[in-house]
PDB file of C-alpha atoms in Angstrom:
ATOM      1  CA  UNK A   1     215.140 397.838-106.709  1.00  0.00           C
ATOM      2  CA  UNK A   2     215.766 400.361-109.332  1.00  0.00           C
ATOM      3  CA  UNK A   3     217.166 403.896-108.878  1.00  0.00           C
ATOM      4  CA  UNK A   4     216.603 407.275-110.334  1.00  0.00           C
ATOM      5  CA  UNK A   5     218.315 407.884-113.573  1.00  0.00           C
ATOM      6  CA  UNK A   6     219.243 411.220-114.774  1.00  0.00           C
ATOM      7  CA  UNK A   7     219.848 412.311-118.208  1.00  0.00           C
ATOM      8  CA  UNK A   8     219.241 414.734-121.026  1.00  0.00           C
ATOM      9  CA  UNK A   9     215.860 414.497-122.932  1.00  0.00           C
ATOM     10  CA  UNK A  10     217.553 415.346-126.215  1.00  0.00           C
ATOM     11  CA  UNK A  11     219.656 412.202-125.920  1.00  0.00           C
ATOM     12  CA  UNK A  12     216.401 410.330-126.625  1.00  0.00           C
ATOM     13  CA  UNK A  13     215.747 411.890-130.016  1.00  0.00           C
ATOM     14  CA  UNK A  14     217.881 409.712-132.332  1.00  0.00           C
ATOM     15  CA  UNK A  15     216.293 406.486-130.976  1.00  0.00           C
ATOM     16  CA  UNK A  16     212.683 407.972-131.084  1.00  0.00           C
ATOM     17  CA  UNK A  17     213.233 409.330-134.618  1.00  0.00           C
ATOM     18  CA  UNK A  18     214.017 405.885-135.938  1.00  0.00           C
ATOM     19  CA  UNK A  19     210.585 404.614-134.769  1.00  0.00           C
ATOM     20  CA  UNK A  20     208.664 407.252-136.801  1.00  0.00           C
ATOM     21  CA  UNK A  21     208.336 407.052-140.507  1.00  0.00           C
ATOM     22  CA  UNK A  22     208.605 410.355-142.310  1.00  0.00           C
ATOM     23  CA  UNK A  23     205.427 411.510-144.034  1.00  0.00           C
ATOM     24  CA  UNK A  24     206.164 413.868-147.031  1.00  0.00           C
ATOM     25  CA  UNK A  25     202.924 415.851-147.046  1.00  0.00           C
ATOM     26  CA  UNK A  26     202.125 417.353-143.486  1.00  0.00           C
ATOM     27  CA  UNK A  27     199.485 419.659-144.638  1.00  0.00           C
ATOM     28  CA  UNK A  28     196.657 417.361-144.025  1.00  0.00           C
ATOM     29  CA  UNK A  29     198.223 415.690-140.897  1.00  0.00           C
ATOM     30  CA  UNK A  30     195.737 414.431-138.272  1.00  0.00           C
ATOM     31  CA  UNK A  31     196.882 413.205-134.973  1.00  0.00           C
ATOM     32  CA  UNK A  32     195.143 411.567-132.068  1.00  0.00           C
ATOM     33  CA  UNK A  33     196.694 413.591-129.335  1.00  0.00           C
ATOM     34  CA  UNK A  34     198.650 416.842-128.831  1.00  0.00           C
ATOM     35  CA  UNK A  35     200.341 417.496-125.533  1.00  0.00           C
ATOM     36  CA  UNK A  36     201.485 420.991-124.950  1.00  0.00           C
ATOM     37  CA  UNK A  37     203.828 422.399-122.207  1.00  0.00           C
ATOM     38  CA  UNK A  38     201.579 424.964-120.464  1.00  0.00           C
ATOM     39  CA  UNK A  39     204.624 426.779-118.754  1.00  0.00           C
ATOM     40  CA  UNK A  40     206.520 426.867-122.081  1.00  0.00           C
ATOM     41  CA  UNK A  41     203.651 428.404-123.878  1.00  0.00           C
ATOM     42  CA  UNK A  42     203.131 431.054-121.127  1.00  0.00           C
ATOM     43  CA  UNK A  43     206.891 431.924-121.525  1.00  0.00           C
ATOM     44  CA  UNK A  44     206.754 431.982-125.282  1.00  0.00           C
ATOM     45  CA  UNK A  45     203.558 434.166-125.451  1.00  0.00           C
ATOM     46  CA  UNK A  46     204.347 437.583-123.897  1.00  0.00           C
ATOM     47  CA  UNK A  47     201.566 439.265-122.140  1.00  0.00           C
ATOM     48  CA  UNK A  48     201.660 442.539-124.271  1.00  0.00           C
ATOM     49  CA  UNK A  49     198.883 444.833-123.188  1.00  0.00           C
ATOM     50  CA  UNK A  50     196.867 442.459-121.147  1.00  0.00           C
ATOM     51  CA  UNK A  51     196.124 443.585-117.565  1.00  0.00           C
ATOM     52  CA  UNK A  52     194.188 440.446-116.256  1.00  0.00           C
ATOM     53  CA  UNK A  53     194.391 436.722-116.839  1.00  0.00           C
ATOM     54  CA  UNK A  54     191.079 436.995-118.807  1.00  0.00           C
ATOM     55  CA  UNK A  55     192.595 439.479-121.021  1.00  0.00           C
ATOM     56  CA  UNK A  56     195.760 437.510-121.568  1.00  0.00           C
ATOM     57  CA  UNK A  57     193.513 434.306-122.292  1.00  0.00           C
ATOM     58  CA  UNK A  58     191.314 436.163-124.744  1.00  0.00           C
ATOM     59  CA  UNK A  59     194.107 438.086-126.617  1.00  0.00           C
ATOM     60  CA  UNK A  60     196.969 435.502-126.584  1.00  0.00           C
ATOM     61  CA  UNK A  61     196.073 431.895-125.277  1.00  0.00           C
ATOM     62  CA  UNK A  62     192.814 431.269-127.280  1.00  0.00           C
ATOM     63  CA  UNK A  63     194.364 432.549-130.562  1.00  0.00           C
ATOM     64  CA  UNK A  64     197.330 430.152-129.883  1.00  0.00           C
ATOM     65  CA  UNK A  65     195.339 427.083-128.985  1.00  0.00           C
ATOM     66  CA  UNK A  66     192.394 427.332-131.533  1.00  0.00           C
ATOM     67  CA  UNK A  67     194.304 426.687-134.823  1.00  0.00           C
ATOM     68  CA  UNK A  68     195.932 423.612-133.123  1.00  0.00           C
ATOM     69  CA  UNK A  69     192.510 422.100-132.470  1.00  0.00           C
ATOM     70  CA  UNK A  70     191.782 421.598-136.183  1.00  0.00           C
ATOM     71  CA  UNK A  71     194.176 418.647-136.625  1.00  0.00           C
ATOM     72  CA  UNK A  72     193.866 416.695-133.316  1.00  0.00           C
ATOM     73  CA  UNK A  73     191.257 414.521-131.756  1.00  0.00           C
ATOM     74  CA  UNK A  74     192.468 415.403-128.200  1.00  0.00           C
ATOM     75  CA  UNK A  75     194.606 418.281-126.891  1.00  0.00           C
ATOM     76  CA  UNK A  76     196.101 418.319-123.351  1.00  0.00           C
ATOM     77  CA  UNK A  77     198.110 420.921-121.710  1.00  0.00           C
ATOM     78  CA  UNK A  78     200.495 419.964-119.026  1.00  0.00           C
ATOM     79  CA  UNK A  79     201.370 422.421-116.241  1.00  0.00           C
ATOM     80  CA  UNK A  80     204.406 421.832-113.973  1.00  0.00           C
ATOM     81  CA  UNK A  81     203.929 422.045-110.191  1.00  0.00           C
ATOM     82  CA  UNK A  82     207.080 422.445-108.245  1.00  0.00           C
ATOM     83  CA  UNK A  83     206.551 420.896-104.908  1.00  0.00           C
ATOM     84  CA  UNK A  84     209.157 421.506-102.238  1.00  0.00           C
ATOM     85  CA  UNK A  85     209.397 417.907-101.226  1.00  0.00           C
ATOM     86  CA  UNK A  86     209.470 416.440-104.759  1.00  0.00           C
ATOM     87  CA  UNK A  87     212.142 414.530-106.676  1.00  0.00           C
ATOM     88  CA  UNK A  88     212.398 417.438-109.026  1.00  0.00           C
ATOM     89  CA  UNK A  89     212.968 419.867-106.276  1.00  0.00           C
ATOM     90  CA  UNK A  90     215.775 417.515-104.825  1.00  0.00           C
ATOM     91  CA  UNK A  91     217.311 417.391-108.363  1.00  0.00           C
ATOM     92  CA  UNK A  92     217.236 421.201-108.599  1.00  0.00           C
ATOM     93  CA  UNK A  93     218.905 421.589-105.290  1.00  0.00           C
ATOM     94  CA  UNK A  94     221.770 419.259-106.388  1.00  0.00           C
ATOM     95  CA  UNK A  95     222.186 421.403-109.444  1.00  0.00           C
ATOM     96  CA  UNK A  96     222.363 424.628-107.389  1.00  0.00           C
ATOM     97  CA  UNK A  97     219.168 426.240-108.620  1.00  0.00           C
TER      98      UNK A  97
END
């Protein structure tokens, strides 16, 4: 059987870039799907003056997501769940964090 392979995501970029043709004018770009990293967005958008999640969503999340909906057919947000007995947790413990 196979085994778990570790690596760096950025190592994949040169191979993936060769599969994509460059489009000069990106102003009218329309894509089928947009997948966002929910945890990354939360870390990127600071809470500012929001005191509740409702306030945070209204003041920061909705204004961030709304403009992105104009050029996609489907938008998904992926949220990471760190379970204690997962492969990811095992990898983290091997790294020391």
